[in-house]
Coordinates of C-alpha atoms and ligand atoms in Angstrom, one line a residue:
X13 CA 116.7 105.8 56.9
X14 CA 117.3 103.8 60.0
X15 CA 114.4 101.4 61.9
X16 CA 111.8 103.0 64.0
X17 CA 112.6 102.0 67.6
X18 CA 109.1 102.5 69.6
X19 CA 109.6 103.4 72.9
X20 CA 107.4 101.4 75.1
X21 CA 106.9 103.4 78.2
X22 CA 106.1 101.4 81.5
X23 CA 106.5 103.9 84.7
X24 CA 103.0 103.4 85.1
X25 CA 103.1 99.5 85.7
X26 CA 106.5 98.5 86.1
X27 CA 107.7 101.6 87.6
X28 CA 104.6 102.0 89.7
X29 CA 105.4 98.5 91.4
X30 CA 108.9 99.7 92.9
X31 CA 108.3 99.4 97.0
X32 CA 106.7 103.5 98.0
X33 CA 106.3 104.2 94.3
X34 CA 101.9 104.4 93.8
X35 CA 100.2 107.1 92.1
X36 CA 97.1 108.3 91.8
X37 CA 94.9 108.4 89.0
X38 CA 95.4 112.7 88.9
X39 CA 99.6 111.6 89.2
X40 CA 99.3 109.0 86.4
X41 CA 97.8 111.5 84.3
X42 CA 100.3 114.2 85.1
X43 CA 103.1 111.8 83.8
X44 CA 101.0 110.0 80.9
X45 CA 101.1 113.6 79.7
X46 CA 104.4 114.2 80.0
X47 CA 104.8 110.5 78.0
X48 CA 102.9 112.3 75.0
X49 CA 104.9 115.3 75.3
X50 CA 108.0 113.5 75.2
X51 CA 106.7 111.7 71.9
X52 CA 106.6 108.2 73.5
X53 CA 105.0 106.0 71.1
X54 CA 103.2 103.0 73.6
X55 CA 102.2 104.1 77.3
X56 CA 101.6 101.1 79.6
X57 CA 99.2 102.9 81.8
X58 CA 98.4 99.7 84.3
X59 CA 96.8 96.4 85.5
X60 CA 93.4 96.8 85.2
X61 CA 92.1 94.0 87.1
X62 CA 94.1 94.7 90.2
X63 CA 92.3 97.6 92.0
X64 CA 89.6 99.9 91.0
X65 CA 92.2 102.8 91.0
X66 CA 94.1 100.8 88.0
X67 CA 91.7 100.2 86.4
X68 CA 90.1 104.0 86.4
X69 CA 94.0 105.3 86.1
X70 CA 94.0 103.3 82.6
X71 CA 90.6 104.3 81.7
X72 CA 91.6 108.0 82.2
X73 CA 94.4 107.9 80.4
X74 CA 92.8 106.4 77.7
X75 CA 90.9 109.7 77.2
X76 CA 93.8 111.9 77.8
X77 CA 96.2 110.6 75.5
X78 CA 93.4 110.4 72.8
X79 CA 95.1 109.2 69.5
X80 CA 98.4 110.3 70.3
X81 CA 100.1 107.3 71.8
X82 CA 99.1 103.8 71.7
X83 CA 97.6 103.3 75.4
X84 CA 98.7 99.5 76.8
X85 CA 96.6 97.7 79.8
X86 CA 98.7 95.0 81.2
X87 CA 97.1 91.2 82.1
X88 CA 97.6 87.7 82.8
X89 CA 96.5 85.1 80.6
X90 CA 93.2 84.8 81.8
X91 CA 89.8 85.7 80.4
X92 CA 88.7 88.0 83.7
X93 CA 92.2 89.7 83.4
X94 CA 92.2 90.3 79.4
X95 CA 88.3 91.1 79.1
X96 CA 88.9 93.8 82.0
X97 CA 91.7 95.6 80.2
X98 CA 89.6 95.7 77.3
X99 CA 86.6 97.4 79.5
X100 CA 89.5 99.6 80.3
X101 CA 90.9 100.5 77.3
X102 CA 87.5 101.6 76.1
X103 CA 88.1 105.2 75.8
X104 CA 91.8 105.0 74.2
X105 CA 91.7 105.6 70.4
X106 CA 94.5 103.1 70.2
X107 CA 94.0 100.2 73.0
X108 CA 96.2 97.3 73.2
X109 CA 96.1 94.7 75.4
X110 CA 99.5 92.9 76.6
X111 CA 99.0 89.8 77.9
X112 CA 101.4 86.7 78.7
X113 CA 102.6 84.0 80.7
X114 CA 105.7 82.4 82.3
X115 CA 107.7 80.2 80.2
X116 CA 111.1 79.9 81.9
X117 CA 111.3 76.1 83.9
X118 CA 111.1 78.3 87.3
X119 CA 108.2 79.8 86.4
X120 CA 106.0 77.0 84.9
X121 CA 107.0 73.9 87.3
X122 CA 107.0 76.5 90.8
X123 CA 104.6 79.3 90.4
X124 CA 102.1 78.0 87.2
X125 CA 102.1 74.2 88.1
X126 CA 101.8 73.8 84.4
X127 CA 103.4 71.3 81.6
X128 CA 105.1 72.8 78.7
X129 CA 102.2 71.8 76.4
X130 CA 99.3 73.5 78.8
X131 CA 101.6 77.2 78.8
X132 CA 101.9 76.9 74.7
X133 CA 97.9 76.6 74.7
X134 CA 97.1 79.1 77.8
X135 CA 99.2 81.6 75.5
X136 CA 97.2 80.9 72.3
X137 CA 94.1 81.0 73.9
X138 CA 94.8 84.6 76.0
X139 CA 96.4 86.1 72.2
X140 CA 92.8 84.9 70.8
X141 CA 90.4 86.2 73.2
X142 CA 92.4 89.5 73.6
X143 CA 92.4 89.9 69.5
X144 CA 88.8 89.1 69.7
X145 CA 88.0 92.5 71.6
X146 CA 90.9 94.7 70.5
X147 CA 93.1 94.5 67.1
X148 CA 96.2 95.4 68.4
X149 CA 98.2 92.6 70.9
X150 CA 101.3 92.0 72.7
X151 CA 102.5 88.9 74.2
X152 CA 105.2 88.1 77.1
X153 CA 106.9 85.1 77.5
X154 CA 107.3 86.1 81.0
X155 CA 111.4 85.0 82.4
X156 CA 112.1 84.2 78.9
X157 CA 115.7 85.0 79.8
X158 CA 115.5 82.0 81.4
X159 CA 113.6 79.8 79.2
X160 CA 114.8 76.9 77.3
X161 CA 115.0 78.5 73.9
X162 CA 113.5 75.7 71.9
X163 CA 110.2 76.2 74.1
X164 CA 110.4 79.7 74.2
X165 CA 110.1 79.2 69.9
X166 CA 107.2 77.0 70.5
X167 CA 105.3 79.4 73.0
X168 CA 106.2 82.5 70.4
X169 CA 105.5 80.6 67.7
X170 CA 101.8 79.8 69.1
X171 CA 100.9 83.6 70.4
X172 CA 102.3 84.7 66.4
X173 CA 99.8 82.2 64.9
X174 CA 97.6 83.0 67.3
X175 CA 97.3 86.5 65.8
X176 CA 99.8 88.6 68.4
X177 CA 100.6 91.9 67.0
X178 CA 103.9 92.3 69.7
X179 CA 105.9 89.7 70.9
X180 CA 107.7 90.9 73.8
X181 CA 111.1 88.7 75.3
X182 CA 111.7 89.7 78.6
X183 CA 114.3 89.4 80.6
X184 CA 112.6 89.8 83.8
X185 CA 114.8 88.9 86.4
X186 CA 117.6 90.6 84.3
X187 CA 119.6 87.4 84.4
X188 CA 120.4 87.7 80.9
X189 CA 124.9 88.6 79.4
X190 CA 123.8 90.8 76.8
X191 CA 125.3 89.0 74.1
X192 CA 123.5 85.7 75.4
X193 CA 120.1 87.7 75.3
X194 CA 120.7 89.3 72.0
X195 CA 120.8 85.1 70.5
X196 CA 117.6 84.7 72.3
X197 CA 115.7 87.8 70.6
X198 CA 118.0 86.5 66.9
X199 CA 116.5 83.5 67.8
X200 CA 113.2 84.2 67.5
X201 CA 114.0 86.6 64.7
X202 CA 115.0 83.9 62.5
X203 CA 112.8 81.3 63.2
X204 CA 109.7 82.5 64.0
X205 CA 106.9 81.9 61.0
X206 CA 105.4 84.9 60.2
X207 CA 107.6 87.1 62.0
X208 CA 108.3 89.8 60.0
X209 CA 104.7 91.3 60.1
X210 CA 105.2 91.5 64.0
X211 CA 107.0 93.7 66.0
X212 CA 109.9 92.5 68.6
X213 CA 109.9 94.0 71.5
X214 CA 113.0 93.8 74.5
X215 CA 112.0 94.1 78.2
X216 CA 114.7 94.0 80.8
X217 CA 115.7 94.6 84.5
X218 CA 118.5 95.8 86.3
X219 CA 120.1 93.1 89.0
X220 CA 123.0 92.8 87.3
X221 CA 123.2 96.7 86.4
X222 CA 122.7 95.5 82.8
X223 CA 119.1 96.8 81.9
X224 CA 120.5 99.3 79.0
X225 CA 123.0 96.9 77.8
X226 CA 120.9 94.0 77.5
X227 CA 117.8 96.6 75.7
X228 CA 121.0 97.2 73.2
X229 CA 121.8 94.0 72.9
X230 CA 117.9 93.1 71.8
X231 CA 117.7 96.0 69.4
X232 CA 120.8 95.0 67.5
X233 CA 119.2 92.0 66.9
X234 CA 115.9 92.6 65.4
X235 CA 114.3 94.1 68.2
X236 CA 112.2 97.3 67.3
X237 CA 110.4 97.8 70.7
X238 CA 111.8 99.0 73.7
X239 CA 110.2 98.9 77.2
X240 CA 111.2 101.2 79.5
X241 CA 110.6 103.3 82.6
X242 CA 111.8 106.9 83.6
X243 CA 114.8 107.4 86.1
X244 CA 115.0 103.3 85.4
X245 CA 112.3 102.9 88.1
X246 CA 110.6 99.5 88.2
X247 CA 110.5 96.1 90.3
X248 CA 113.6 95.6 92.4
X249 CA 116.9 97.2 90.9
X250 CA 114.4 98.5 88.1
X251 CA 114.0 98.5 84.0
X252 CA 116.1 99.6 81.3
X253 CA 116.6 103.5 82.0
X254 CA 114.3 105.3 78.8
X255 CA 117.0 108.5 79.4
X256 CA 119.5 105.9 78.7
X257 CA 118.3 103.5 76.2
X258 CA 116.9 106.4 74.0
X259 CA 120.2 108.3 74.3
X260 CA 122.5 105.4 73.7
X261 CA 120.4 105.0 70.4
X262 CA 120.6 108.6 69.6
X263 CA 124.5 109.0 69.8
X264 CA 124.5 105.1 67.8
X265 CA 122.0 105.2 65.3
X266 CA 124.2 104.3 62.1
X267 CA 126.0 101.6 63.9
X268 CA 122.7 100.1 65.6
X269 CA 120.8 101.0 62.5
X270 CA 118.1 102.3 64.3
X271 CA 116.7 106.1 65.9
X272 CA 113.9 107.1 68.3
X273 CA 110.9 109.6 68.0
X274 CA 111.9 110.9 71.3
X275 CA 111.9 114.5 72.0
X276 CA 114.8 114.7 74.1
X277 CA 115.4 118.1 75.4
X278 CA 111.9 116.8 78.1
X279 CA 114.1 114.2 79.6
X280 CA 115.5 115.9 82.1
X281 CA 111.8 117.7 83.1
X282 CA 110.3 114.1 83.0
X283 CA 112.9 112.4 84.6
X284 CA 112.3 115.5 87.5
X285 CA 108.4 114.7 87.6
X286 CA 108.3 111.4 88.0
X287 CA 111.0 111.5 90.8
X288 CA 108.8 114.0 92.3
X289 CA 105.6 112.2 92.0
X290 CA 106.9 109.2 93.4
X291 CA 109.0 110.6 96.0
X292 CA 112.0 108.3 94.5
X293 CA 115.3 110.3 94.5
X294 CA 117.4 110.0 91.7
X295 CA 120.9 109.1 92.5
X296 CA 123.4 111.9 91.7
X297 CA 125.8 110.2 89.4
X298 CA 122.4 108.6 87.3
X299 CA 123.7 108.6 83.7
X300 CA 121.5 111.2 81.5
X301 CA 119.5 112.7 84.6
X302 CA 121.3 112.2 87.5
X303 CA 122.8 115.7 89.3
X304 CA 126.1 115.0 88.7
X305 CA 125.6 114.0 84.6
X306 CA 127.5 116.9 83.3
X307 CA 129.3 117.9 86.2
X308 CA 132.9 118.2 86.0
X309 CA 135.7 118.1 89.1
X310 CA 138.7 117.4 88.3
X311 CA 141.2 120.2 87.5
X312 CA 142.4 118.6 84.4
X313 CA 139.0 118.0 83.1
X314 CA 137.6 121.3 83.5
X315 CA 140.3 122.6 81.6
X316 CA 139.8 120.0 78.8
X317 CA 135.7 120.9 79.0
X318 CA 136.9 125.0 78.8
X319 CA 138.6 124.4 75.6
X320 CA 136.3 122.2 74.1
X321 CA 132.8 120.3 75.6
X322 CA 133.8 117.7 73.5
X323 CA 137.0 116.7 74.8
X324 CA 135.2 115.2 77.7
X325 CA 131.4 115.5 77.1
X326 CA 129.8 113.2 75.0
X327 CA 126.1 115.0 75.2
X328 CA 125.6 118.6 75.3
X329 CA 123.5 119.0 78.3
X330 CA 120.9 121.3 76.2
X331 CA 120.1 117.7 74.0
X332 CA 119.0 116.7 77.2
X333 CA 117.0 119.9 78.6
X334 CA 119.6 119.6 81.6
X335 CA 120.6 123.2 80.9
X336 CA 118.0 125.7 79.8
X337 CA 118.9 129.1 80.5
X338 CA 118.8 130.5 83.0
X339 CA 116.3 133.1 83.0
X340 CA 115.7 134.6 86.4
X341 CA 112.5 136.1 87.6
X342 CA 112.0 138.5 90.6
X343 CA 108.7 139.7 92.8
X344 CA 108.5 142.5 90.1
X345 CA 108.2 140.0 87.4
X346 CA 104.8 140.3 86.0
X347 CA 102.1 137.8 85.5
X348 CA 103.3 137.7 81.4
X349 CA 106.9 137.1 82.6
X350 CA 105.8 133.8 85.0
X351 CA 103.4 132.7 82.2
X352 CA 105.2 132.6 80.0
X353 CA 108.2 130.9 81.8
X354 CA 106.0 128.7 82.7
X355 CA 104.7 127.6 79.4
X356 CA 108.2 127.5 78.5
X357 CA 108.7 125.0 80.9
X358 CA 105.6 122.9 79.8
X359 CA 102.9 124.1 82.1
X360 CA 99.9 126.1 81.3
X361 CA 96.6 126.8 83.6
X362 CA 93.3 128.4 83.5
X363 CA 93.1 132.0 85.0
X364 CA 91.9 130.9 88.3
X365 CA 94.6 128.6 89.1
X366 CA 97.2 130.7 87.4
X367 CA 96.3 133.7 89.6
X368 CA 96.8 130.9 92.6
X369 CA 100.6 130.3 91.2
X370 CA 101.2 133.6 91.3
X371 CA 100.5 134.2 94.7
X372 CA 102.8 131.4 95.7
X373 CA 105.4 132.7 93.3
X374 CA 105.0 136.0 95.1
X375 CA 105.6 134.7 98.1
X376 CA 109.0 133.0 97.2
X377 CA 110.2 136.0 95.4
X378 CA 109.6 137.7 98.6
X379 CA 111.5 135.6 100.8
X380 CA 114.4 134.7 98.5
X381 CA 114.4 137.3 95.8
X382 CA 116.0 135.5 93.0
X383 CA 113.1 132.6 91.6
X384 CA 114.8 129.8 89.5
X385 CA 113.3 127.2 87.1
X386 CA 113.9 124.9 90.2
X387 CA 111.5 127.2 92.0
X388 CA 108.5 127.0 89.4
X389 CA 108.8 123.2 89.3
X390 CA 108.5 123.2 92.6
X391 CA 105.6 125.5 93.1
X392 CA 103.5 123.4 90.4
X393 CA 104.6 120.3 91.5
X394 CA 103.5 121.0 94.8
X395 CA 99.9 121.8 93.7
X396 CA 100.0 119.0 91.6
X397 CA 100.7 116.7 94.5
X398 CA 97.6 118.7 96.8
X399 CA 95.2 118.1 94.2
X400 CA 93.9 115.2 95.5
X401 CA 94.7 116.1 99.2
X402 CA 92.5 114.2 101.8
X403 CA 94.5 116.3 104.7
X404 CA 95.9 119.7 104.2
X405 CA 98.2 121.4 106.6
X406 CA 97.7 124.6 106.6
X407 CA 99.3 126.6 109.4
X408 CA 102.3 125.5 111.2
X409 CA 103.8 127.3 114.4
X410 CA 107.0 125.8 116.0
X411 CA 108.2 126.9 119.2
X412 CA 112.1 125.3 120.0
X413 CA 115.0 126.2 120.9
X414 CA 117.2 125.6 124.2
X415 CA 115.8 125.5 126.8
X416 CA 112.5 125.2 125.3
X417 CA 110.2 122.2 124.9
X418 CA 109.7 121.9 121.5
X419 CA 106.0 123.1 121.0
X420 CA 104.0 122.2 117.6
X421 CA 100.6 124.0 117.0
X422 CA 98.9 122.5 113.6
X423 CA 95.9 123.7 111.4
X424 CA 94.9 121.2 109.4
X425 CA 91.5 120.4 107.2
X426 CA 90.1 117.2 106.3
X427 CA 88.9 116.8 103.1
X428 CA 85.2 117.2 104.0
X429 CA 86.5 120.9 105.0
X430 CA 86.3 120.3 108.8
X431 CA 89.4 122.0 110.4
X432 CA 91.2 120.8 113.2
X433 CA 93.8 123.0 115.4
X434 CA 95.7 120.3 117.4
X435 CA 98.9 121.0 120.0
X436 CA 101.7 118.7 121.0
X437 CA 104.9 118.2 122.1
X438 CA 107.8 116.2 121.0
X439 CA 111.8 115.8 121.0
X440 CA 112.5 118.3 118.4
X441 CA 110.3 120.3 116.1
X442 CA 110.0 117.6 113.3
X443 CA 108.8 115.0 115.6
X444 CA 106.5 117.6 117.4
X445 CA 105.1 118.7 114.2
X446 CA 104.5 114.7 113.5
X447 CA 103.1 114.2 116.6
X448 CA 100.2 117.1 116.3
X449 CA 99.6 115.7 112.6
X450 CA 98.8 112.3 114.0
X451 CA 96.0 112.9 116.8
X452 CA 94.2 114.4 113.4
X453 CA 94.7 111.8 111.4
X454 CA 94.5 108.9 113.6
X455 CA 96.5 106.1 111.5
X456 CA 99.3 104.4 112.9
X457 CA 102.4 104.3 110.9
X458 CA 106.3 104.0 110.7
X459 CA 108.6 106.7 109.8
X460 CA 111.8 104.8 108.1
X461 CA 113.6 107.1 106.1
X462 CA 113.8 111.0 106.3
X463 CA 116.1 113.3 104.0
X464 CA 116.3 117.1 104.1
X465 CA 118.0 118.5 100.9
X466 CA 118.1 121.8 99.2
X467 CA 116.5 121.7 95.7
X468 CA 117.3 125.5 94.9
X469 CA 120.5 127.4 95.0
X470 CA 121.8 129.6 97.8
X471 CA 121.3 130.0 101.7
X472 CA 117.2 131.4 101.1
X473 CA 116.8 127.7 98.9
X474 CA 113.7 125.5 99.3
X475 CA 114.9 122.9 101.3
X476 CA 112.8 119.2 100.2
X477 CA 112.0 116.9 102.4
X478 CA 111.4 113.3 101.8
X479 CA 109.8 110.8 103.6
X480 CA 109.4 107.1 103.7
X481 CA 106.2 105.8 106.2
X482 CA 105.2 101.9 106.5
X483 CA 102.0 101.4 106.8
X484 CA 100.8 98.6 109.8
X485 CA 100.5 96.2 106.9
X486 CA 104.3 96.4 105.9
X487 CA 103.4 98.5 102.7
X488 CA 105.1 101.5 102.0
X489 CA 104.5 105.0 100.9
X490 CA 106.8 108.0 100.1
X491 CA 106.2 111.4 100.8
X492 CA 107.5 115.4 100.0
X493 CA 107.1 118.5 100.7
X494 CA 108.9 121.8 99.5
X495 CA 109.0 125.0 101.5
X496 CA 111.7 127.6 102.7
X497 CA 111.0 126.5 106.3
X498 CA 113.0 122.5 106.2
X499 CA 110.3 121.9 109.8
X500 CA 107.2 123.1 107.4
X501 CA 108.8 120.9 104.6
X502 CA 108.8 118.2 106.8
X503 CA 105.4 118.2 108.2
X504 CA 104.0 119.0 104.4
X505 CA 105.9 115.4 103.4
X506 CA 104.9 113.6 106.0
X507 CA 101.1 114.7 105.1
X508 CA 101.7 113.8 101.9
X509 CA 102.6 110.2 102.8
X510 CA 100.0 110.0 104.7
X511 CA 97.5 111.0 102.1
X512 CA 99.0 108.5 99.4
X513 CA 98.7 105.9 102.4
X514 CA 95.0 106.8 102.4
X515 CA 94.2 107.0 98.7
X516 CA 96.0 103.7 98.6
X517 CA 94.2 101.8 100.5
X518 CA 91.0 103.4 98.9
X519 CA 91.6 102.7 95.6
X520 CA 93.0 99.0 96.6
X521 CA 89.3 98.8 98.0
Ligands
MN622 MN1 109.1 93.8 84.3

């Protein structure tokens, strides 16, 4: 048998801290479920200390994931930040606390303002107090791609005797050649006392587009913990890709001596979620998940792929869950025929909100006639996103056209139920609509980025619109919405923002 690799999940720290990227607590437990179904073994499920809504996000998760994941709260190396995580991680059946410091030159003489010998003992003593109140620990050496190796021994060394359960060697400004990062984690393989009761773990980023590589590099060389993020999202150009990583070890697993617990016909649907949680497009030509991933063009590769997938496919898109089939449903499907599609696709519902899908179903399969997978995914991803709505939009009535003034007229309801009709006009329809959502909602902010594309198939698609807002203190928040109508779309996104805008800056509070 080959080594275990765990899969370290980390969409809900490091994934969450890419620019537009927050969720909710309700989000965060819509994707740490997805994590269990997906039969991730650690879920990093945030920062405890830094807002309220992290620290409630980890607590919640906590109790959803129940015994089977291991459920990580992130910290610092200080007392306030490890003893909160533990608060935290109270409800998790199997809490462990990450904590670290910097220990590249960079980050101890310019952002810690501490000597080599102070970082070795602030590392003990975080790894001691955190063992104290839970049993299981990791440690970062935070920009230990960048560390003088011989420290980086010392600092490991200390958080190992110090009782650390992980030891995690991150490249975190993915600086790192992989075969120069795959010395640093043999390094500490080999001369670390003690080592072999604890597990290695590899954390990298993706400047140089090396995130998987370097990951690779680390698990060939006696790493058996891999942290990772769906769709590769994370600070900057992200984290190692977990489609990717867990793929590459799946089609390598003699040679790397290692396999995953991952079930990977969900990568596809998680890679879907998350992208539409955090309103983060994935690019079309992503390996794994990306659009384009077992599209072929060319003439002479199409024919190859007609003989034989093999000759130019190296994954069969059903390992992947890119191509279930393709099971069509109608408006005279039934209720059992969209339940059960449904629960085929991983979603289930009490009557009441069932009967609430279906009427939304009914609706589609009116207007378009032919209902894809794309379409249910949409429909409960859509609820999924109102859940926590603080405005809803709930009648929209455009008047445009030439020579017309383009005319919005709005319904919308506050989430203490009062309901506001509100009238303006605007350049086109879109920025009508926008400007009849704002005299409800009364916040100033700026649209940057705005993308119309069709998620569904044919002329009668869903057309999803995306939108980026900035907030008046520079932060920024994505938003969708999904409707045949692209103008409804639009003004359903651009509520959406708006709302994560708000439940930011609550939760933050
Ligand atoms: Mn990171």
């Amino acid at each position: 048998m080959t080594r275990k690799i765990d899969i370290f999940d980390t969409t809900l720290r490091d994934g969450e801290q890419s620019p537009g990227c927050s969720m909710n607590t309700q989000e965060k437990v819509i994707v740490a479920r997805e994590l269990v179904r997906m039969g991730v073994d650690v879920i990093e499920a945030g920062f405890p200390v830094s807002s309220p809504g992290d620290f409630r996000s980890v607590s919640e998760i906590g109790t959803v994931v129940g015994d089977a994941a291991i459920v990580c709260a992130f910290s610092r190396a200080l007392e306030r930040d490890i003893e909160s995580a533990a608060e935290a991680l109270k409800t998790a059946s199997r809490p462990r606390i990450l904590t670290g410091i910097g220990v590249s030159p960079m980050h101890m003489r310019d952002k810690l303002r501490l000597s080599e010998d102070e970082v070795i003992e602030r590392a003990a003593a975080a790894v001691a107090h955190a063992r104290r109140l839970v049993d299981d620990v990791e440690f970062y050496a935070e920009d230990a791609g960048r560390s003088d190796p011989q420290f980086l021994l010392r600092v490991v060394q200390a958080a190992v005797d110090a009782g650390a359960t992980v030891v995690d060697i991150p490249d975190t400004t993915g600086f790192c050649l992989p075969d120069e990062y795959g010395a640093l984690v043999r390094l500490v393989a080999d001369n670390v006392r003690g080592i072999e009761g604890v597990t290695i773990s590899v954390h990298a980023h993706n400047d140089l587009g090396l995130a998987t590589a370097l990951a690779l590099a680390g698990v060939r060389n006696g790493a058996t913990q891999v942290e990772c993020t769906i769709n590769g999202l994370g600070e900057r150009a992200g984290n190692t890709a977990l489609e990717e990583i867990v793929m590459a070890i799946r089609l390598h697993g003699e040679e790397l001596d290692a396999h995953t617990d991952i079930v990977t016909p969900e990568l596809t649907r998680a890679s879907r979620l998350v992208s539409r949680i955090t309103g983060m497009d994935v690019q079309a030509n992503k390996a794994i998940v990306g659009a384009n991933a077992f599209a072929h063009s060319s003439g002479i590769h199409q024919d190859g792929v007609l003989k034989a997938r093999s000759t130019y496919e190296i994954i069969e898109p059903a390992e992947v869950g890119a191509s279930g089939p393709d099971i069509i449903l109608s408006a005279r499907s039934g209720h059992a025929a969209l339940r059960h599609r449904l629960q085929e696709l991983g979603y289930s519902f009490d009557d009441a909100s069932f009967e609430e899908v279906y009427e939304r179903f009914l609706e589609i399969a009116d207007q378009k006639r032919e209902v894809y997978d794309e379409d249910l995914e949409s429909i409960v991803q859509e609820r999924q996103r109102d859940i926590t709505a603080i405005y809803t939009l709930n009648a929209l009535q455009i008047q445009c056209g030439d020579p017309l003034v383009p005319t919005a007229v709005a319904t919308i309801t506050s989430e203490s139920g009062e309901r506001s009709v509100v009238s303006a006009i605007g350049t086109g329809p879109v920025d009508a609509a926008y400007k009849a959502i704002n005299k409800v909602v009364g916040i100033e902010s700026d649209l940057q980025e705005f993308a119309v594309k069709a998620i569904t198939r044919g002329i009668d698609a869903i057309g999803e619109v995306t939108v980026r807002i900035a907030a008046q203190d520079g932060r920024i928040y994505n938003g969708r919405g999904a409707d045949n109508d692209i103008v409804v779309s639009s003004a359903k996104a651009y509520v959406n923002a708006i709302n994560r805008m708000i439940q930011a800056t609550r939760s933050r509070a």
